[in-house]
Coordinates of C-alpha atoms in Angstrom, one line a residue:
X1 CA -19.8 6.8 -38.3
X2 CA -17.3 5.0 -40.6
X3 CA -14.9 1.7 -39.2
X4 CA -11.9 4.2 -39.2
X5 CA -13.4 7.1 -37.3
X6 CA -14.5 4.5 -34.7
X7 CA -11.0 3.3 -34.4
X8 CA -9.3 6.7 -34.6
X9 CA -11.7 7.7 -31.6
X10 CA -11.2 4.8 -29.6
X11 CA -7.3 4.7 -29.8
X12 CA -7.4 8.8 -29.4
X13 CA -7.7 8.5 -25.4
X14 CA -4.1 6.3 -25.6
X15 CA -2.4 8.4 -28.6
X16 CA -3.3 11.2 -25.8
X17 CA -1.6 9.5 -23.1
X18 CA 1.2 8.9 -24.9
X19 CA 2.1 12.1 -26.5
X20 CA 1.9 13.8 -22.6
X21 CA 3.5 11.6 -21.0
X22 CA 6.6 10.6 -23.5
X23 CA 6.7 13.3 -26.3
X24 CA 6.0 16.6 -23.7
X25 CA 7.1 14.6 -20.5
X26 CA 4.5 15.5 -18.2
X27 CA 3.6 13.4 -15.1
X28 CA 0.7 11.1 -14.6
X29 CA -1.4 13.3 -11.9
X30 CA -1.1 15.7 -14.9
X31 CA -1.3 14.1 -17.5
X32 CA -3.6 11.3 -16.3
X33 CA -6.9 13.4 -15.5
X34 CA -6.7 15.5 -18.8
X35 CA -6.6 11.8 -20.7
X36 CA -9.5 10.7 -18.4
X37 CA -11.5 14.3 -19.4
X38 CA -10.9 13.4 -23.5
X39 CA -12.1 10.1 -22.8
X40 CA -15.1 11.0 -21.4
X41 CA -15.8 13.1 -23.7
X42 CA -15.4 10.5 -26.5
X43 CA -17.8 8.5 -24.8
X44 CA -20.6 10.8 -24.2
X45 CA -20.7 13.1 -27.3
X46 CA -19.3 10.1 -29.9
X47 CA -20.3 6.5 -28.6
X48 CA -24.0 8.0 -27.0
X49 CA -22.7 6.5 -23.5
X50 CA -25.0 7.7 -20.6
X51 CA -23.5 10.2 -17.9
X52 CA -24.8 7.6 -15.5
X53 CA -23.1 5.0 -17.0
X54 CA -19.6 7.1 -16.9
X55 CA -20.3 7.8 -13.5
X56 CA -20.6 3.8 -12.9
X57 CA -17.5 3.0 -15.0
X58 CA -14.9 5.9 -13.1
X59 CA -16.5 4.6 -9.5
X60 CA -15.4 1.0 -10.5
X61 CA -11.9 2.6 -11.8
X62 CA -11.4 4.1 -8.4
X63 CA -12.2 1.0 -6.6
X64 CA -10.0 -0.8 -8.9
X65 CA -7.1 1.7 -8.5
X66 CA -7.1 1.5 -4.9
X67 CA -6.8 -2.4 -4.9
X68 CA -3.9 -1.6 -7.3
X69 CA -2.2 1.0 -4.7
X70 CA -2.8 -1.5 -2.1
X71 CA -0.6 -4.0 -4.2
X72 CA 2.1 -1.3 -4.8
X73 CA 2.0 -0.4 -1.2
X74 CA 3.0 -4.1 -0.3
X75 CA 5.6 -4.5 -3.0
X76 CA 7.1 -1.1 -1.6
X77 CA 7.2 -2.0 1.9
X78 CA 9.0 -5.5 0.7
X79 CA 11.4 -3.4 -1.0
X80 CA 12.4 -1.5 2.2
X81 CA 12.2 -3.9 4.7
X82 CA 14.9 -6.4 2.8
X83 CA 17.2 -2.9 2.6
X84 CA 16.7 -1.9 6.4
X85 CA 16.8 -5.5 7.8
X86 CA 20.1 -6.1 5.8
X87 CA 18.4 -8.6 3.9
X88 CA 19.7 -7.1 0.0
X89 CA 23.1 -7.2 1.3
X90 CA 22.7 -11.0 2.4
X91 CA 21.0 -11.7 -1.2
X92 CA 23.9 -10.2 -2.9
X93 CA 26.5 -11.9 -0.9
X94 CA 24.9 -15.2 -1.6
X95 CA 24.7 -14.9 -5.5
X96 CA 28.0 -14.0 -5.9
X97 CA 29.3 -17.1 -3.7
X98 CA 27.4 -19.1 -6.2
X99 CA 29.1 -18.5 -9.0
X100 CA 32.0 -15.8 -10.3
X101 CA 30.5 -16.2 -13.8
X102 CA 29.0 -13.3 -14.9
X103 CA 26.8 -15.6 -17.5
X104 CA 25.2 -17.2 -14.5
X105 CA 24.5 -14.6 -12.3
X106 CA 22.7 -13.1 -14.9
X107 CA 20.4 -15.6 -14.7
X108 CA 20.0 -16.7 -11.2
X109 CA 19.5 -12.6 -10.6
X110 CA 18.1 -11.4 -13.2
X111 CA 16.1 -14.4 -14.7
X112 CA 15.2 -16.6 -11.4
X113 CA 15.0 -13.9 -8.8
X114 CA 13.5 -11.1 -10.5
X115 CA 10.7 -13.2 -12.1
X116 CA 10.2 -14.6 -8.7
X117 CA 9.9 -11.0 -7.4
X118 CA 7.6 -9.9 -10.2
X119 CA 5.4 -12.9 -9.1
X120 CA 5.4 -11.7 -5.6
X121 CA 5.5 -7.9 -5.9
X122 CA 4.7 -6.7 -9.3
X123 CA 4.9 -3.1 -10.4
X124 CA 8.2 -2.7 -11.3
X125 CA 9.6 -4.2 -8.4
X126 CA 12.7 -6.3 -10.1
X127 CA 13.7 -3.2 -11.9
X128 CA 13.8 -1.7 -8.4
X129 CA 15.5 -4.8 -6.3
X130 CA 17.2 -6.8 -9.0
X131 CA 18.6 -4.1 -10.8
X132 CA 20.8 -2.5 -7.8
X133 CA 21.3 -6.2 -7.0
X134 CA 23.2 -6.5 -10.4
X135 CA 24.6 -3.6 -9.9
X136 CA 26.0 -4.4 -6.5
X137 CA 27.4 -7.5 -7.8
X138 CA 29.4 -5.7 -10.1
X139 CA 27.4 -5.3 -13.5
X140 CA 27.9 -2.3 -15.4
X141 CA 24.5 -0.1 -14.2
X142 CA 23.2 0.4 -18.1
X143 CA 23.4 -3.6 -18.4
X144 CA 21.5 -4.2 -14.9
X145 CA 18.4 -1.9 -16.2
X146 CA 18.4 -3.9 -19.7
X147 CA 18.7 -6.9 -18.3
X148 CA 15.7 -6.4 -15.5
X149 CA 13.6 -5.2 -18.0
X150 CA 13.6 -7.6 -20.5
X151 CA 12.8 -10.7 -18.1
X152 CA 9.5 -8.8 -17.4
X153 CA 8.4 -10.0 -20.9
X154 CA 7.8 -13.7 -19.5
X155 CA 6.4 -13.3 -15.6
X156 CA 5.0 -9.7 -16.1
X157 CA 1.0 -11.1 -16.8
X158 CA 1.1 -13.1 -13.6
X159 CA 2.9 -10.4 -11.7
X160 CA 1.4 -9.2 -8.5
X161 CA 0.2 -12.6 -7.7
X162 CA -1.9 -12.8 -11.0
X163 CA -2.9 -9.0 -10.7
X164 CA -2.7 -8.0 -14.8
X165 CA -5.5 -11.2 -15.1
X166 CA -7.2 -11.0 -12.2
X167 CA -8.3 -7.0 -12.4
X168 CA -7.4 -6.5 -16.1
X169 CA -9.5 -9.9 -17.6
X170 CA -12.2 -10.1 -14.3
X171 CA -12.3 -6.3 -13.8
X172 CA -11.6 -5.2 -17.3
X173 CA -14.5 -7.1 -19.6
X174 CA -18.4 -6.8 -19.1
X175 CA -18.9 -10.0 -17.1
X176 CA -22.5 -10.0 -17.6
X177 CA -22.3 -10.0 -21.7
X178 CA -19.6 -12.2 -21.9
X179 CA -21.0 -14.3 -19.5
X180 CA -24.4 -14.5 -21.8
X181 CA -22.5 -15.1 -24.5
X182 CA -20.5 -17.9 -23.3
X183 CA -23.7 -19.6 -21.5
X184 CA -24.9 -19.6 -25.3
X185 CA -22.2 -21.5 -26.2
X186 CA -22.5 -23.9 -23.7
X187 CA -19.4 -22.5 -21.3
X188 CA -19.6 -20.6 -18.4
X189 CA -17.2 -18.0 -16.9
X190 CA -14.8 -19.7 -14.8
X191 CA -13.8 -21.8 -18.2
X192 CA -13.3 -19.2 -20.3
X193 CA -11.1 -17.4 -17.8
X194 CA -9.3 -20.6 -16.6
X195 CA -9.0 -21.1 -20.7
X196 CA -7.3 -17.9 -21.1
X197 CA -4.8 -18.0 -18.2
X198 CA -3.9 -21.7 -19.4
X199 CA -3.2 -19.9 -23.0
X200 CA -1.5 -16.9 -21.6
X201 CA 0.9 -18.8 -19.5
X202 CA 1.6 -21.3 -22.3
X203 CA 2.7 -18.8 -25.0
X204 CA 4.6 -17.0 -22.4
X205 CA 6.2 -20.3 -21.2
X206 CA 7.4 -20.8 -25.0
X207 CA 8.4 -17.5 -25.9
X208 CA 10.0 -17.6 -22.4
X209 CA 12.4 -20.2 -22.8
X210 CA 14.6 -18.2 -25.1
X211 CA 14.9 -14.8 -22.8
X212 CA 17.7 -16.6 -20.5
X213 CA 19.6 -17.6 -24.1
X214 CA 19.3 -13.9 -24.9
X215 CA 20.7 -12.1 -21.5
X216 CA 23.6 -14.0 -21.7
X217 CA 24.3 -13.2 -25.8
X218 CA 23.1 -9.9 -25.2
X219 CA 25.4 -9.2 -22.1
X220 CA 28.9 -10.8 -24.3
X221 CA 28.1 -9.0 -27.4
X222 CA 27.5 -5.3 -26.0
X223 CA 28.7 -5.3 -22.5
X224 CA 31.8 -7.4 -22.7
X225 CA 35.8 -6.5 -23.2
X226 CA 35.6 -8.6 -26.5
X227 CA 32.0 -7.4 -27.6
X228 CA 31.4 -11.0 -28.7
X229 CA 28.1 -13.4 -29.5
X230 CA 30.6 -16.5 -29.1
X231 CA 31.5 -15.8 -25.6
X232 CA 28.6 -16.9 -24.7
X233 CA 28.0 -20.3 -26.4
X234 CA 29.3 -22.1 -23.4
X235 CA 26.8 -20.9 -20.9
X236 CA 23.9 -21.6 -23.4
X237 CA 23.7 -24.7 -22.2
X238 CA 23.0 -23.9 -18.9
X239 CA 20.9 -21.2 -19.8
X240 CA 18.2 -23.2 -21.6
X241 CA 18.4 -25.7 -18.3
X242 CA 17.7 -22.4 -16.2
X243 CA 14.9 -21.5 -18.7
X244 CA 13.2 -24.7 -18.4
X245 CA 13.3 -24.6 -14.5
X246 CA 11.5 -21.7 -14.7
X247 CA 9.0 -22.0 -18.0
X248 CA 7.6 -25.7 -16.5
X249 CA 6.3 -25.2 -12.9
X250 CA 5.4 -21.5 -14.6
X251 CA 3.4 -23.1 -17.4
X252 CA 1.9 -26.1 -14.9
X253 CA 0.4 -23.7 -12.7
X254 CA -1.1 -21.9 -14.8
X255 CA -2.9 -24.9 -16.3
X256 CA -3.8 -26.1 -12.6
X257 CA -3.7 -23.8 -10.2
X258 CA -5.2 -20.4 -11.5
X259 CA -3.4 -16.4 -12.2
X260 CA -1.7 -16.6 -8.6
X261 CA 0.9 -18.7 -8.8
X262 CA 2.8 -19.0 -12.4
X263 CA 5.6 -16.2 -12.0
X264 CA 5.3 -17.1 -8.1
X265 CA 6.1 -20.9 -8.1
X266 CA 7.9 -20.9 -11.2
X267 CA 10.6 -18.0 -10.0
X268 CA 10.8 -19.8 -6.7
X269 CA 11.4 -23.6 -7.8
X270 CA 13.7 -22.5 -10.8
X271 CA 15.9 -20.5 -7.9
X272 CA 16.0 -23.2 -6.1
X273 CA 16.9 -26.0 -8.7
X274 CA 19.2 -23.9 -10.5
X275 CA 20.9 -23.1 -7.1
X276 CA 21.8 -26.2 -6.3
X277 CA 22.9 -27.2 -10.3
X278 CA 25.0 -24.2 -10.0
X279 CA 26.8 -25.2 -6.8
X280 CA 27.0 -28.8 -8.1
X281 CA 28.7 -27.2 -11.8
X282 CA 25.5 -29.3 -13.6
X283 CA 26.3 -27.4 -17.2
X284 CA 28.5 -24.5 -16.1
X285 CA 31.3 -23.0 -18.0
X286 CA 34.7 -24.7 -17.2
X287 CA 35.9 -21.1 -17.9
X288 CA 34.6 -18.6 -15.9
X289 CA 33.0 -14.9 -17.7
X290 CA 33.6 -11.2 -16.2
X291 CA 33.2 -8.1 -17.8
X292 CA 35.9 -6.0 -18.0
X293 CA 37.5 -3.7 -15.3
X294 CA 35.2 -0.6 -14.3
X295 CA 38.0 2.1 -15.8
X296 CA 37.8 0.4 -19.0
X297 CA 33.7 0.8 -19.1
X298 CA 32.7 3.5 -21.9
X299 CA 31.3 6.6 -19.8
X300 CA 28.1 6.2 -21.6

């Protein structure tokens, strides 16, 4: 079997996936077990895998799942107990007493709180509490899904108290041939998975520093009544300050402390210190930012 049949093969079972559930828009229970049939497949007639071995492999991928679920269920059951206990309403009223400035609300919701929640919760949970957050505040609805999706790109791998590494590395590779491997090398397992959540939270911490920089650009230039980049040089400033309150205790717990606690800590310290600098006016705009009034807001 030639290099490109093996790669055409192995990236069939995702190609699959894809095409059913974004070109024909079927749902996961449908589309799900006909990608997990193909797969199988693959693996007995093309890579000589044992049916024993399958069976082994979808038992642990059950297991797995329900750990997952487990997760979800808790980052659900956060969800509704803030909306029933009144505690969203509270949260919204106290971001917009911090500041009228769209710029930095942005990032105290968006940035601080929703990586804090993706730490906690995981799963899509600051898409699902942030976003109507946002939107509750005053942000135009299209700009509150944009905005919580993009700060997933920095706290996402740590999300779910350090779920992606801890089932996706632990659970995901063959422990017992890496584990040979590395022993040949004169490492053991518990380095080479601190190494990689030291690396992982590092290049996110980098990359990450930008993403509070972007919101507020992002939000001027296509969601305000000037559609303007300048408008937001003044709060870039701040923005970088917000970033590095997040991206330091983020990155220093991942070096120290383990998977757990980057998005937790770092989401929960930056809240805090940029809290208090935004009550203080430590780098806000003299000139406060709003969008324009909701008739003026294109219908799309």
């Amino acid at each position: 079997m030639t290099l490109g049949l093996q790669a055409l093969l192995a990236f069939m079972p995702i190609a699959l996936s894809g095409v059913l559930l974004v070109g024909l828009g079927w749902s996961a229970k449908r589309a799900m077990p006909l990608v997990y049939v193909v797969t199988a497949l693959i693996a007995l007639t093309a890579w000589g895998v044992s049916f024993n071995r399958i069976a082994a492999a979808t038992l642990e991928g059950i297991i797995i799942t329900v750990q997952v679920l487990w997760i979800i269920f808790g980052a659900l059951l956060l969800l509704n107990t803030l909306k029933h206990s009144g505690g969203i309403a509270s949260i919204r009223s106290g971001f917009a007493r911090i500041s009228p400035d769209r710029r930095i609300q942005v990032i105290l919701i968006a940035w601080l709180f929703g990586c804090f929640i993706e730490g906690a919760s995981g799963f899509g949970t600051p898409a699902a509490v942030a976003g109507p957050l946002m939107v509750a505040v005053g942000f135009p609805a299209l700009s509150a899904v944009m905005f919580g999706m993009i700060i997933q790109s920095t706290p996402v791998s740590f999300g779910a108290v350090g779920t992606p590494l801890l089932v996706g590395v632990q659970g995901g590779l063959q422990r017992e041939s890496m584990t040979q491997a590395l022993v040949a090398q004169g490492q053991t397992w518990p380095d080479f998975f601190n190494l990689v959540v030291e690396r992982v939270a590092l290049g996110h911490a980098i990359a990450g520093t930008l993403i509070p920089v972007c919101l507020v650009f992002f939000m001027t230039r296509f969601f305000g009544r000037n559609r303007s980049w300048a408008e937001a040089l003044p709060a870039v400033p701040f923005a970088l300050f917000s970033a590095f309150a997040f991206t330091i205790p983020y990155g220093l717990a991942g070096r120290f402390l383990g998977p757990e606690f980057p998005s937790l800590l770092g989401g929960l310290l930056g809240l805090a210190v940029v809290t208090l600098a935004a009550r203080a006016g430590f780098l806000v705009p003299r000139k406060s930012w709003d969008f324009a009034d909701p008739k003026e807001w294109p219908s799309e």
